[in-house]
Every structure is written in C-alpha cells, then in structure tokens.
Coordinates of C-alpha atoms in Angstrom, one line a residue:
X1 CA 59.1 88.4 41.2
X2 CA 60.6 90.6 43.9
X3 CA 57.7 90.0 46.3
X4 CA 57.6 86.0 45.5
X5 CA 61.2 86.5 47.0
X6 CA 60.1 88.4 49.8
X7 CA 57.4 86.3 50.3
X8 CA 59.5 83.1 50.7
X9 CA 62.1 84.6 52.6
X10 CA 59.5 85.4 55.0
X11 CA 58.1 82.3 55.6
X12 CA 61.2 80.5 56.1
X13 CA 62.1 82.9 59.0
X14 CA 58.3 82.2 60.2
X15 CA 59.2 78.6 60.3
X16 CA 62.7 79.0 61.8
X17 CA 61.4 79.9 65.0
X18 CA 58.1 78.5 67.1
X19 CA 54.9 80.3 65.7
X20 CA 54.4 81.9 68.7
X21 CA 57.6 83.1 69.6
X22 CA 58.5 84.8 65.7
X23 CA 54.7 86.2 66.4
X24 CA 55.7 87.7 69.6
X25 CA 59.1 88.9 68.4
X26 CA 58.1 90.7 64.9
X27 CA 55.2 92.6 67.3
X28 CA 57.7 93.9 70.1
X29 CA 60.1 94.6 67.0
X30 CA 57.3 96.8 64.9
X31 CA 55.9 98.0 68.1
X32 CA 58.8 99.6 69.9
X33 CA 61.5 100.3 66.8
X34 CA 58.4 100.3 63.9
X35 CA 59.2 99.1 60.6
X36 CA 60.8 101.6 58.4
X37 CA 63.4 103.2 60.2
X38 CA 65.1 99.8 62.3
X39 CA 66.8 97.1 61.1
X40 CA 67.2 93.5 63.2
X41 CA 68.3 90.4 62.9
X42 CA 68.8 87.6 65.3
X43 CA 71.1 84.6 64.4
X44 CA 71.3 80.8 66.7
X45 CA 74.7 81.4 67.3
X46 CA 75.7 77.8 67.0
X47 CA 74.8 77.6 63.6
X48 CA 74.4 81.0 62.1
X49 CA 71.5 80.8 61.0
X50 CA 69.2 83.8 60.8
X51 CA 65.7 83.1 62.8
X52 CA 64.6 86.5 62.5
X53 CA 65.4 89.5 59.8
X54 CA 63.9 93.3 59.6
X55 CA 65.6 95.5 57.0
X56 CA 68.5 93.1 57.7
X57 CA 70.1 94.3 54.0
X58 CA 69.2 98.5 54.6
X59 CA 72.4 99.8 54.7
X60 CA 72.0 101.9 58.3
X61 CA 74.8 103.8 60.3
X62 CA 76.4 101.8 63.2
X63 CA 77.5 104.6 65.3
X64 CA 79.6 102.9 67.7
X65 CA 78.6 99.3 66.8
X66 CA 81.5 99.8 64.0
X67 CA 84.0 99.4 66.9
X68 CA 82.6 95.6 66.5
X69 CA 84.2 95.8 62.7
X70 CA 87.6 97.5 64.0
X71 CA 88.2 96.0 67.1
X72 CA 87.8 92.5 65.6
X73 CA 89.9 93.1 62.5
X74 CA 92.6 94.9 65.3
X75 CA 92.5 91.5 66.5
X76 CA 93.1 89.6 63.4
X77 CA 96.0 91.8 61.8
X78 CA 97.6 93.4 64.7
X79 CA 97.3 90.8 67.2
X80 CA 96.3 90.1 70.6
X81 CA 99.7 90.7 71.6
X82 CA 100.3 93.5 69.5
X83 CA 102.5 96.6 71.7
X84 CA 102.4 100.2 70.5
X85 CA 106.7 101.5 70.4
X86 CA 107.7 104.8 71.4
X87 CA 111.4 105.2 71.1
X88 CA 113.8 107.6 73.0
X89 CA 116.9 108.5 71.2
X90 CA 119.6 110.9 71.2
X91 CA 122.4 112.9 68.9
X92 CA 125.0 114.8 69.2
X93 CA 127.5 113.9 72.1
X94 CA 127.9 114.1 75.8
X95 CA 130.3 116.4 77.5
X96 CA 130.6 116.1 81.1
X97 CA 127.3 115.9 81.9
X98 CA 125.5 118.4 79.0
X99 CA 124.5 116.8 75.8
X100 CA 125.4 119.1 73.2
X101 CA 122.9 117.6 70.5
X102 CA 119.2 116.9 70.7
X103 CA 116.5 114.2 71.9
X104 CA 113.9 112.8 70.0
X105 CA 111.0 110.9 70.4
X106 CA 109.1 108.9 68.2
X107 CA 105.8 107.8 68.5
X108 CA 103.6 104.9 66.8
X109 CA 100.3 106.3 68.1
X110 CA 100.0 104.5 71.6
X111 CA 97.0 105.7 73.7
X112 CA 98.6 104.6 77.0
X113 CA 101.4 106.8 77.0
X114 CA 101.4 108.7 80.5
X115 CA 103.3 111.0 82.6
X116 CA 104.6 107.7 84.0
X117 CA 106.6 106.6 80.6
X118 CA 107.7 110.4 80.3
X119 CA 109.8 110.0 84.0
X120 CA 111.0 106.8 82.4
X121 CA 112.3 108.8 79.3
X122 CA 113.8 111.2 82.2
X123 CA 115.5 108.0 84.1
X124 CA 117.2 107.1 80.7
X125 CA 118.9 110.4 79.8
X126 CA 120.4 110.2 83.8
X127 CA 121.1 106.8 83.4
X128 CA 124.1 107.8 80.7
X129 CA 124.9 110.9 82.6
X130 CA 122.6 113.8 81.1
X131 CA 121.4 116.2 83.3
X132 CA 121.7 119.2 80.9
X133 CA 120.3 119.6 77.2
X134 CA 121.8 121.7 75.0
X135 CA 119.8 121.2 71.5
X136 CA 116.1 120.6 71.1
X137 CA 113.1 117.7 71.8
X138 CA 111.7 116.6 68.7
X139 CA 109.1 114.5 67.8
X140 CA 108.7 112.1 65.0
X141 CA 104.5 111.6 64.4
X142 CA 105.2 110.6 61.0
X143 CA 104.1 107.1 61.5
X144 CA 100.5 108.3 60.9
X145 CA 99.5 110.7 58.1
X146 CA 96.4 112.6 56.9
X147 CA 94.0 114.7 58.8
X148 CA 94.8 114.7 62.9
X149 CA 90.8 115.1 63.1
X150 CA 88.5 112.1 62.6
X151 CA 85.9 112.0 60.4
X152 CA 82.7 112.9 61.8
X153 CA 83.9 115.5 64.8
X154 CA 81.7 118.8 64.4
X155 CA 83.1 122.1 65.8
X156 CA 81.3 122.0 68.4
X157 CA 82.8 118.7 69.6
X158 CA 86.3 119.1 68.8
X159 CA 86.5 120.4 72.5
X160 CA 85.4 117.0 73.8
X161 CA 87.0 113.5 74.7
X162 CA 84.7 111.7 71.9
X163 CA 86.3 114.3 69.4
X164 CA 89.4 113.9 70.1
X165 CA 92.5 114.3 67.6
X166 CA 94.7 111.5 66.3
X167 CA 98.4 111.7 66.3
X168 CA 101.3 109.1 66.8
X169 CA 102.7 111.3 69.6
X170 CA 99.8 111.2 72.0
X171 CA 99.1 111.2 75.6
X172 CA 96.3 109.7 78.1
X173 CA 95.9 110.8 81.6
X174 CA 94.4 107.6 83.1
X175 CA 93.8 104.0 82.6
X176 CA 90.6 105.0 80.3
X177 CA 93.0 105.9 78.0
X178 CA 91.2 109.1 76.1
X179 CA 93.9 109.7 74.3
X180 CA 94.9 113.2 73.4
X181 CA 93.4 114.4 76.2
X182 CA 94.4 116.7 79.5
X183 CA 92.1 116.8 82.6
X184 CA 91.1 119.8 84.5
X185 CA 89.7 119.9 87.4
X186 CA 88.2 123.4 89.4
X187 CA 87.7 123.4 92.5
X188 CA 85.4 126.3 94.4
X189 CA 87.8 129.3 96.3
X190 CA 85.9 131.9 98.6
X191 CA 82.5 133.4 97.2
X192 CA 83.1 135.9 94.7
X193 CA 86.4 134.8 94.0
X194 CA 88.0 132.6 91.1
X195 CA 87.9 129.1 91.3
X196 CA 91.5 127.5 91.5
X197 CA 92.1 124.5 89.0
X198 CA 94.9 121.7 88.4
X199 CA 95.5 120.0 85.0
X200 CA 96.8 116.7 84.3
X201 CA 99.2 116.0 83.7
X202 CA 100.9 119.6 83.4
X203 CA 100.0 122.8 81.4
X204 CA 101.1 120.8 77.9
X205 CA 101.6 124.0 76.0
X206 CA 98.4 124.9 77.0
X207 CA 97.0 128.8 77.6
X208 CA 94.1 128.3 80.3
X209 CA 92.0 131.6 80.8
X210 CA 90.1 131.3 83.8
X211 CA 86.4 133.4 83.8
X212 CA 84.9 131.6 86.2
X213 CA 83.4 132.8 89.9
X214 CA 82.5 130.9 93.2
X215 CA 79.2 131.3 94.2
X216 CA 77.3 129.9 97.6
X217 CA 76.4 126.5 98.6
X218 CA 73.0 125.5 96.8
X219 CA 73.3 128.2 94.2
X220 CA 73.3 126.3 90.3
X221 CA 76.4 125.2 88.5
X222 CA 77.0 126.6 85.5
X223 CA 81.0 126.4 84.9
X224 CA 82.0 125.3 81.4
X225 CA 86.2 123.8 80.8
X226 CA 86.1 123.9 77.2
X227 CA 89.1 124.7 74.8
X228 CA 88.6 127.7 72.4
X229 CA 87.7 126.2 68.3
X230 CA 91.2 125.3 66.5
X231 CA 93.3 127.0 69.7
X232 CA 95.4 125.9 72.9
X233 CA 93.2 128.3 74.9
X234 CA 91.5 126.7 77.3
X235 CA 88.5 128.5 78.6
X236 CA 86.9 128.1 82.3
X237 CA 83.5 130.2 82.9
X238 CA 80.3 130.3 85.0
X239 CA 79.4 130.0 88.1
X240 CA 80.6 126.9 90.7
X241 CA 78.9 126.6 94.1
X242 CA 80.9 126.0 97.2
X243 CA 80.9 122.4 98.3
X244 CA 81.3 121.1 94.7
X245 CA 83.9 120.3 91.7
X246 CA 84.1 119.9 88.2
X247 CA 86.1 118.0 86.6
X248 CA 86.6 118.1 82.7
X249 CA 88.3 116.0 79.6
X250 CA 89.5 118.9 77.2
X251 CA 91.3 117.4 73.9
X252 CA 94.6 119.3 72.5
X253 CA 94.8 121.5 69.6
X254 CA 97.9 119.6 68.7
X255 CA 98.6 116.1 70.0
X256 CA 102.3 115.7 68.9
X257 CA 103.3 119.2 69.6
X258 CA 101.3 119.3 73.3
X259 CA 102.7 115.7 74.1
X260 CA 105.8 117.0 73.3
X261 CA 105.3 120.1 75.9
X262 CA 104.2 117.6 78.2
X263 CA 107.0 115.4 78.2
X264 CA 109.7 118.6 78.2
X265 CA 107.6 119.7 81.3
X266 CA 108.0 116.3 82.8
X267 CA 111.9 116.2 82.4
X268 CA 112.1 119.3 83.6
X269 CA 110.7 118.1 87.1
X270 CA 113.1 115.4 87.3
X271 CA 116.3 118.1 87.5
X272 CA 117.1 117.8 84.1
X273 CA 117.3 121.3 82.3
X274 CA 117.3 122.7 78.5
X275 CA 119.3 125.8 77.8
X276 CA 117.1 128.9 76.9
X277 CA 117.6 128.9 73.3
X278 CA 115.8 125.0 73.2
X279 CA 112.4 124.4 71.9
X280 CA 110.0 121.8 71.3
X281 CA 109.4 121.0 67.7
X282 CA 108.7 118.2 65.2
X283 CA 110.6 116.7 62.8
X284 CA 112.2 113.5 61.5
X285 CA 114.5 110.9 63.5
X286 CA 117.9 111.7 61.6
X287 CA 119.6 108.2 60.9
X288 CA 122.8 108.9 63.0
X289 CA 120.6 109.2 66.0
X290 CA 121.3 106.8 68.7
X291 CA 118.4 104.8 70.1
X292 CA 118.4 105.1 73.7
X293 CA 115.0 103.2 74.9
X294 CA 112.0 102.0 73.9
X295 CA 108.7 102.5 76.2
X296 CA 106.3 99.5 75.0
X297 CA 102.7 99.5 76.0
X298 CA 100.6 96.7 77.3
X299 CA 99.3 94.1 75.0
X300 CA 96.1 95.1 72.3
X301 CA 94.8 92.5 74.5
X302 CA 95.0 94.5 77.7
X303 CA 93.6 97.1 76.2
X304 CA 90.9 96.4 74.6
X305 CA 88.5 96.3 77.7
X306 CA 89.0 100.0 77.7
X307 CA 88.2 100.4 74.3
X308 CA 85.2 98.5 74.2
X309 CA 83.6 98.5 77.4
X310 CA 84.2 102.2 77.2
X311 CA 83.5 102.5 73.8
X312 CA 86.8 104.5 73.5
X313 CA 86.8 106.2 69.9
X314 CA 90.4 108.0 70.3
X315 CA 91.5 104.1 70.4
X316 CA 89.5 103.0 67.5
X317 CA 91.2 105.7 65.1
X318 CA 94.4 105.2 66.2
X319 CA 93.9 101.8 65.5
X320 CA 92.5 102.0 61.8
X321 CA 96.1 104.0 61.4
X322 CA 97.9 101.3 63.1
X323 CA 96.6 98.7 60.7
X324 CA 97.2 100.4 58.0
X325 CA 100.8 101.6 58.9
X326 CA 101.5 97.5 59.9
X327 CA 99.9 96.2 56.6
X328 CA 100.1 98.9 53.8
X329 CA 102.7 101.4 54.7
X330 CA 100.7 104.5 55.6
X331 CA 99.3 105.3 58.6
X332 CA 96.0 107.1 57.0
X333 CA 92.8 106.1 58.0
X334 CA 91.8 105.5 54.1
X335 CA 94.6 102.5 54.1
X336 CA 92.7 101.1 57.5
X337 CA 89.7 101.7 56.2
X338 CA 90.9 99.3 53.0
X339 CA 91.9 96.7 55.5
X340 CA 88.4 96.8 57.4
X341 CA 86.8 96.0 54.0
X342 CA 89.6 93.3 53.5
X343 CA 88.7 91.6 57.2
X344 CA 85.2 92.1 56.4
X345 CA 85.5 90.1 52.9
X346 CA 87.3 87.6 54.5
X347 CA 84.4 86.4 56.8
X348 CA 82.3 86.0 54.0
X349 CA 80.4 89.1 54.8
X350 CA 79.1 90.9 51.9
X351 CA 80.2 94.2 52.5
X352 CA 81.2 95.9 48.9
X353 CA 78.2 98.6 49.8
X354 CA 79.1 99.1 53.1
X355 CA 81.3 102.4 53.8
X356 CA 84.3 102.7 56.0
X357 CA 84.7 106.3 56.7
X358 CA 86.4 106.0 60.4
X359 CA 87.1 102.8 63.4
X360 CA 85.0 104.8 65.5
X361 CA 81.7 105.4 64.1
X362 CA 81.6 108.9 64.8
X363 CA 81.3 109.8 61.0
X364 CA 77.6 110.1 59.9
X365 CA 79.1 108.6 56.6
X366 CA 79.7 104.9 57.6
X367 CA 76.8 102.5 56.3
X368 CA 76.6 98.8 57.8
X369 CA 73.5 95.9 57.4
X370 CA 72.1 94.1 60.4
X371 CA 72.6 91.1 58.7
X372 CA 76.4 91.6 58.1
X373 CA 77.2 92.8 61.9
X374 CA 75.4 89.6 62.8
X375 CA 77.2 87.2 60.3
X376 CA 80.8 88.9 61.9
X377 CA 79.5 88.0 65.3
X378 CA 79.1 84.4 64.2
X379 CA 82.2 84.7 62.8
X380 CA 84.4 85.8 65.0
X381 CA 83.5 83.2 67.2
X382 CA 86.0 80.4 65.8
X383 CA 88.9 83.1 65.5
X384 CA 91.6 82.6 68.1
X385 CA 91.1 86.2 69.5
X386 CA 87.4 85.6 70.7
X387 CA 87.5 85.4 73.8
X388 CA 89.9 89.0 74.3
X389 CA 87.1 90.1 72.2
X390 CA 84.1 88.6 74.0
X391 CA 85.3 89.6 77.1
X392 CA 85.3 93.2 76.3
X393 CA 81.7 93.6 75.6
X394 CA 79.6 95.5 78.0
X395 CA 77.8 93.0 80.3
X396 CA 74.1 94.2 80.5
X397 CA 73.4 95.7 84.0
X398 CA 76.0 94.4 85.9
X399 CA 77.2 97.7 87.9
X400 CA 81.1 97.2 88.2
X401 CA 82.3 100.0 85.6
X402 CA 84.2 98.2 83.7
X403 CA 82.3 94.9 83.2
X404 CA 79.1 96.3 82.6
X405 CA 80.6 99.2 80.6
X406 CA 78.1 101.3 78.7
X407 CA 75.8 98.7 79.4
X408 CA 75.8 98.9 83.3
X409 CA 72.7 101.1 83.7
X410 CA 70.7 99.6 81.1
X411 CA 68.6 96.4 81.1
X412 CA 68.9 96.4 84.8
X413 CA 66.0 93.7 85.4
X414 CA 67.0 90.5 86.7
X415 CA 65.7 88.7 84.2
X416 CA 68.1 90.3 82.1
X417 CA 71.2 91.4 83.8
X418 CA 74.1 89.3 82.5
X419 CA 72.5 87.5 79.7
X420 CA 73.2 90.4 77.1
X421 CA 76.8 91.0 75.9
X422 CA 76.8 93.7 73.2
X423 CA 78.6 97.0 71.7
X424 CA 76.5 100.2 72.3
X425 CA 76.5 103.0 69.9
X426 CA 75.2 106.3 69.6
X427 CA 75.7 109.7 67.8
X428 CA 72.6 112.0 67.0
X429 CA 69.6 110.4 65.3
X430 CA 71.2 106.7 65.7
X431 CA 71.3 104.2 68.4
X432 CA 72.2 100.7 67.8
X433 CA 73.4 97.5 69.8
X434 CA 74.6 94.1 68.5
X435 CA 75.8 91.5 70.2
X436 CA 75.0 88.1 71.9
X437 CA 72.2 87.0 74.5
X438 CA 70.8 84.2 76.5
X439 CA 67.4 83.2 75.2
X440 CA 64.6 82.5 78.7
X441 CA 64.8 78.9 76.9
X442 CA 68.9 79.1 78.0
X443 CA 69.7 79.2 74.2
X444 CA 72.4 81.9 72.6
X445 CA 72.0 83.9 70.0
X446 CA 73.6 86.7 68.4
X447 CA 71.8 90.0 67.4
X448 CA 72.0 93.1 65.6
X449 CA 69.3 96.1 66.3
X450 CA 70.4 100.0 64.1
X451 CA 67.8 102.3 64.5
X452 CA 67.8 106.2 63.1
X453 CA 65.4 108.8 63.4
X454 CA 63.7 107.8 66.8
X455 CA 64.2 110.0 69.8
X456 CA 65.0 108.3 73.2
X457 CA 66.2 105.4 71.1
X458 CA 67.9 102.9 73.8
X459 CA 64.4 103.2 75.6
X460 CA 62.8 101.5 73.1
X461 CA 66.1 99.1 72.0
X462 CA 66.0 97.9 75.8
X463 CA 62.1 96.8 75.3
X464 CA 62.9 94.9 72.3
X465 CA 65.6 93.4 73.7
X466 CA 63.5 92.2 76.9
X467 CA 61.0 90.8 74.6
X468 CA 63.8 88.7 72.6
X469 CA 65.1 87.6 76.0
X470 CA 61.8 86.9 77.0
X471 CA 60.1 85.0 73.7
X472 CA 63.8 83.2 72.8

C-alpha cells in the first residue's frame, strides 16, 4: 500500500511540471545531491503548490536555514517595530556632585548596544550633576535565564563569533552586530619584536597575554587571537609578517559581567570617577531605584538585514529569549523554542516531529522537512512583515556585502545573479539553502535544498540550483 502511495505521489509531481523539465530537474537533483542523503522541494509560489519533492518529509538539520523559522516568527510576535530597552537608573542620593548610592543597568538582550550608548549613559549621570560614584555598577541580566551558551557551540568554538554567549547585558562592536563580542586587532612592530594590538571597544575585564613575534615581509602568518576555554584570557601567538594585520572577533567569557566592565571603562573616559572601594557586579534593580534613561535600539526591522544577510546567530538566540520573555515570562530558549513550534503550527505547517533546539541552527539537534521550510516560505508571503523579511535574504551574486550577503560569491553567472533570494546554512556535515528564484521561463518559485554527509556541499547545491533556474 505504501508504494501505491508513493507511486501516485510521484506521478502527480511528474505531471505538475512539463515532462521534460521534471526529467531534467530530478537528474541534476540525483546527480549533484544523489538520492539518499538530500532532500528538495520546489513550490509555484503563487499557489503553493509543490512541482517537485525529494525526501521532502526526512526530517534533516537546517543549519542556518532555521533562521528562516526564527526570524519570521520574530516578525510575527515581536514586531517589525519591536526595540530592545536598556535602562539607566540610579539610588541613593546626590551630594554636591558625588552620588553616594549606586547605578544600575538593566539589560533586555539588545545586540546593538555599543560604546556609543555607553557615553550616552555617561551624558545622563552629568546631565543631573554626577561626576563622582560612590557605590557600585550593577547589572540586571535577569531578563533572560538558562545557559549563557547556545546549544550546539563545541569547545573549540566557544572562542569564536559564531559561538558566541547569550546574555541580556551584551555588547556589539560594529553595525554587524556580533554580539558579545570584542575585536582585536595586531598590528606588526620591528622584527623580532611583539606585535602591538588594540581592542574594541576597551580591555572589558579582559586579561590579553600577548606570545606573539614579528617576523619579515613574505615570511607566513601564523598568529592566532583566541580566548583561553571558559577564561577572560585572551591569548595572541605566532608569527605576523611585516606589512600585514590581523584582525580578530573573540567572544567574552561573561557577557553581562564584561559589558559591565566595558561600560565602567567607558564612564570612566568621560571624567566621571568611582571611588576605590567600587566594583562591577550583578544583581537585581531594587524597586526604590530611580530610572534615569532608557537607551532604545533601532527597529527588529532595521536589524534584521544584519541578521540575515549575515546570518548573524548571536541575534537569532537572543531572539528565541526575547520571544519567549515577551510572550511566556521567561527568557529561556526552551520557552522560544515553544513559541517557534506555536508560529510554525499556525501556518499550517506540520511540524510536531520537527525539533527546536536553538534560533540559530548551530545545534546538530534541530530536525526540519524540505517540505515544511517550503510551505513557511509560501506562507509568509501574505503576512504583513514580508517584505522586512524578503528584503533581508541574501541576493545570489550581487557583490555589495550587504545585499548579496552570504550569497555574494556564489552563483555568480549571469544567468543567475539576482534571480535567487535564499537563507544559507552551514555547520559540519550540512549545507542547505531555501528560498525563492526566478525560473528562465520568468516564473517564481520557492525552494528548499538540506543536504548532510556530502563534502564541498554548496558546490554541488549551486549546480542544482543552476539547473532549476535553467529547466524552470
């Protein structure tokens, strides 16, 4: 009975499409991806209907396709216009110009928090008259909860912007927004010598042990910026030739506690001083506090072609915690995770064996179908948000960094530049893209490709994907 089914379902995707065309698609799909280990379906994307299906029900990984799932359900429940709140406030009082109490700042997770909202924190306390701090800075994170460390990030990674931690007190160091980041950059000194180095946007609590040597023009770069496993000590070593840099994202042991160092630095180089005794810690906003400011970030809107173009994963997490601080109460990614599921159901996508382990798709845990990524991409189309979230899909080949996105070196032909919008993805053993293309015939469609267990996988996702353009 199972293969009758087969059998028919078959046929009526042979008849969907012209003869020719299905023949010429289901051979550049077995040829390039094979049969077992790739799943792929392609949808019209004026009526949803699927014209072609491989393994569109295997349950697969997305890797980073599952920012499609939460970016979109962002969208929905937070809003286009949705602004992540970090609020200055104060206790104590104020006696000539030394406030005998402490400051406090609490977070809601924004990834756009930079050195420039720390001198606005630093313009507020002047702006009543501080210039002296007798008490402490403490930070409220407790909007999120559970594990700072996503799902998925091996020890060897933790070191690296992909890996990064998630806190509601975090800090990004440019308009990329990789959050709970600092930068470091080394710069070559005189042969022999140590390299010299700045960070971004200041030490942050930060230990930085510098093993590194100059070498001569020509010789091979070898230096390494990577921060010691579950430590603030960041490590710089090897060799770095004269006439060249490096330049380095390193994530931070602690978000909320480093942020916090980072911001205290950053007050401090406005004037304003803290008696010896003061320290950074964390803690609770008491309830007599006074709110002094509130530092809001751009829209979810404005950020969201960082996110996606960039395939940004510190954003994705933070905003799984986000959605399920907003909706549930608790800013955990297993609440988020509920409310993916929830979004999911309510697109008619049939998703109670899929798994939600992260926003990212980092974790090697999350499991998606072809079918269901596609049947969201139809969906999402009459939802108010589509065009914030269309707009942030990587444009195939066009080479401007942040239209193109992860997509700018690939599918470079002109035949295919700009006629592919779609979500990359990648972590070991799986690369996938879904998205939407311009048929040759000058028809859309939407499509969904996961493959695992093929090495140099894009290569062989690009040729599929110039047959589809090619043969639709």
């Amino acid at each position: 009975m199972k293969k009758i089914f087969q059998l028919v379902i078959l046929l009526a995707l042979f008849f969907s499409l012209p003869i020719q065309s299905f023949a010429s698609i289901n051979g550049a799909v077995t040829t390039h991806l094979g049969k077992s280990n790739a799943a792929v379906t392609i949808r019209d994307a004026e009526s949803g209907k699927i014209v072609y299906s491989q393994n569109g029900d295997k349950l697969m990984r997305p890797a980073s396709n599952m920012k499609l799932v939460s970016g979109a359900a962002a969208l929905s429940i937070l809003g286009e216009n949705y602004r992540f709140k970090t609020n200055l406030y104060i206790d104590g009082i104020i006696v000539n110009d030394t406030l005998n109490g402490n400051v406090y700042i609490k977070g809601s997770g924004d990834p756009t928090l930079k050195k420039d909202d720390f001198l606005e924190f630093a313009k507020e306390l002047k702006r009543i008259g501080i210039r002296t701090i007798n008490g402490h800075l403490i930070g409220d994170d407790t909007a999120f909860s559970g594990s700072t460390l996503p799902p998925g990030v091996l020890k060897s990674d933790e070191t690296y912007y992909f890996g990064a931690r998630t806190s509601a007190i975090t800090m990004s160091q440019n308009n990329d927004f990789d959050a709970s980041t600092v930068i470091i950059t080394a710069k070559p000194g005189k042969v022999g010598a140590k390299p010299s180095y700045s960070i971004e946007p200041n030490l942050s609590g930060m230990v930085i042990s510098n093993q590194a040597k100059t070498v001569s023009k020509g010789s091979r770069n070898t230096i390494t910026i990577k921060r010691a496993y579950n430590t603030n000590r960041i490590i710089i070593s090897g060799n770095l030739p004269q006439g060249s840099s490096k330049k380095e994202w390193v994530t931070l042991q602690d978000p909320s506690k480093n942020t916090m160092q980072a911001i205290k630095q950053t007050l401090q180089g406005t004037g304003l001083k803290f008696v010896k005794s003061s320290k950074v810690e964390l803690g609770k906003v008491p309830q007599k506090a006074t709110l002094l400011y509130t530092n809001e970030s751009r829209t979810l809107a404005a950020i969201f072609p960082a996110f996606m173009k960039l395939s940004n994963n510190s954003i994705a997490d933070i905003l799984v915690k986000a959605m399920g601080k907003q909706q549930l109460g608790e800013g955990s990614t297993n609440k988020g995770a509920t409310l993916l599921k929830k979004y999911s159901d309510s697109l008619d996508i049939p998703v109670n064996n899929w798994r939600f382990a992260d926003g990212s798709g980092l974790s090697n845990s999350n499991r998606v179908t072809s079918n269901g990524l596609s049947q969201l991409l139809y969906k999402v189309q009459k939802e108010s948000y589509f065009g914030t979230f269309f707009d942030s899909l990587p444009v195939a080949g066009n080479k401007d960094r942040m239209v193109g996105g992860t997509l700018k070196s690939r599918l470079t032909n002109s035949a295919l530049q700009n006629r592919i919008y779609a979500k990359t993805g990648y972590i070991p053993n799986v690369y996938t893209l879904s998205g939407y293309m311009k048929g040759q015939s000058g028809k859309q469609y939407i499509f969904s490709i996961l493959l695992e267990n093929k090495s140099s996988g894009n290569v062989y996702i690009d040729r599929t994907m110039a047959a589809l353009v090619k043969n639709l």
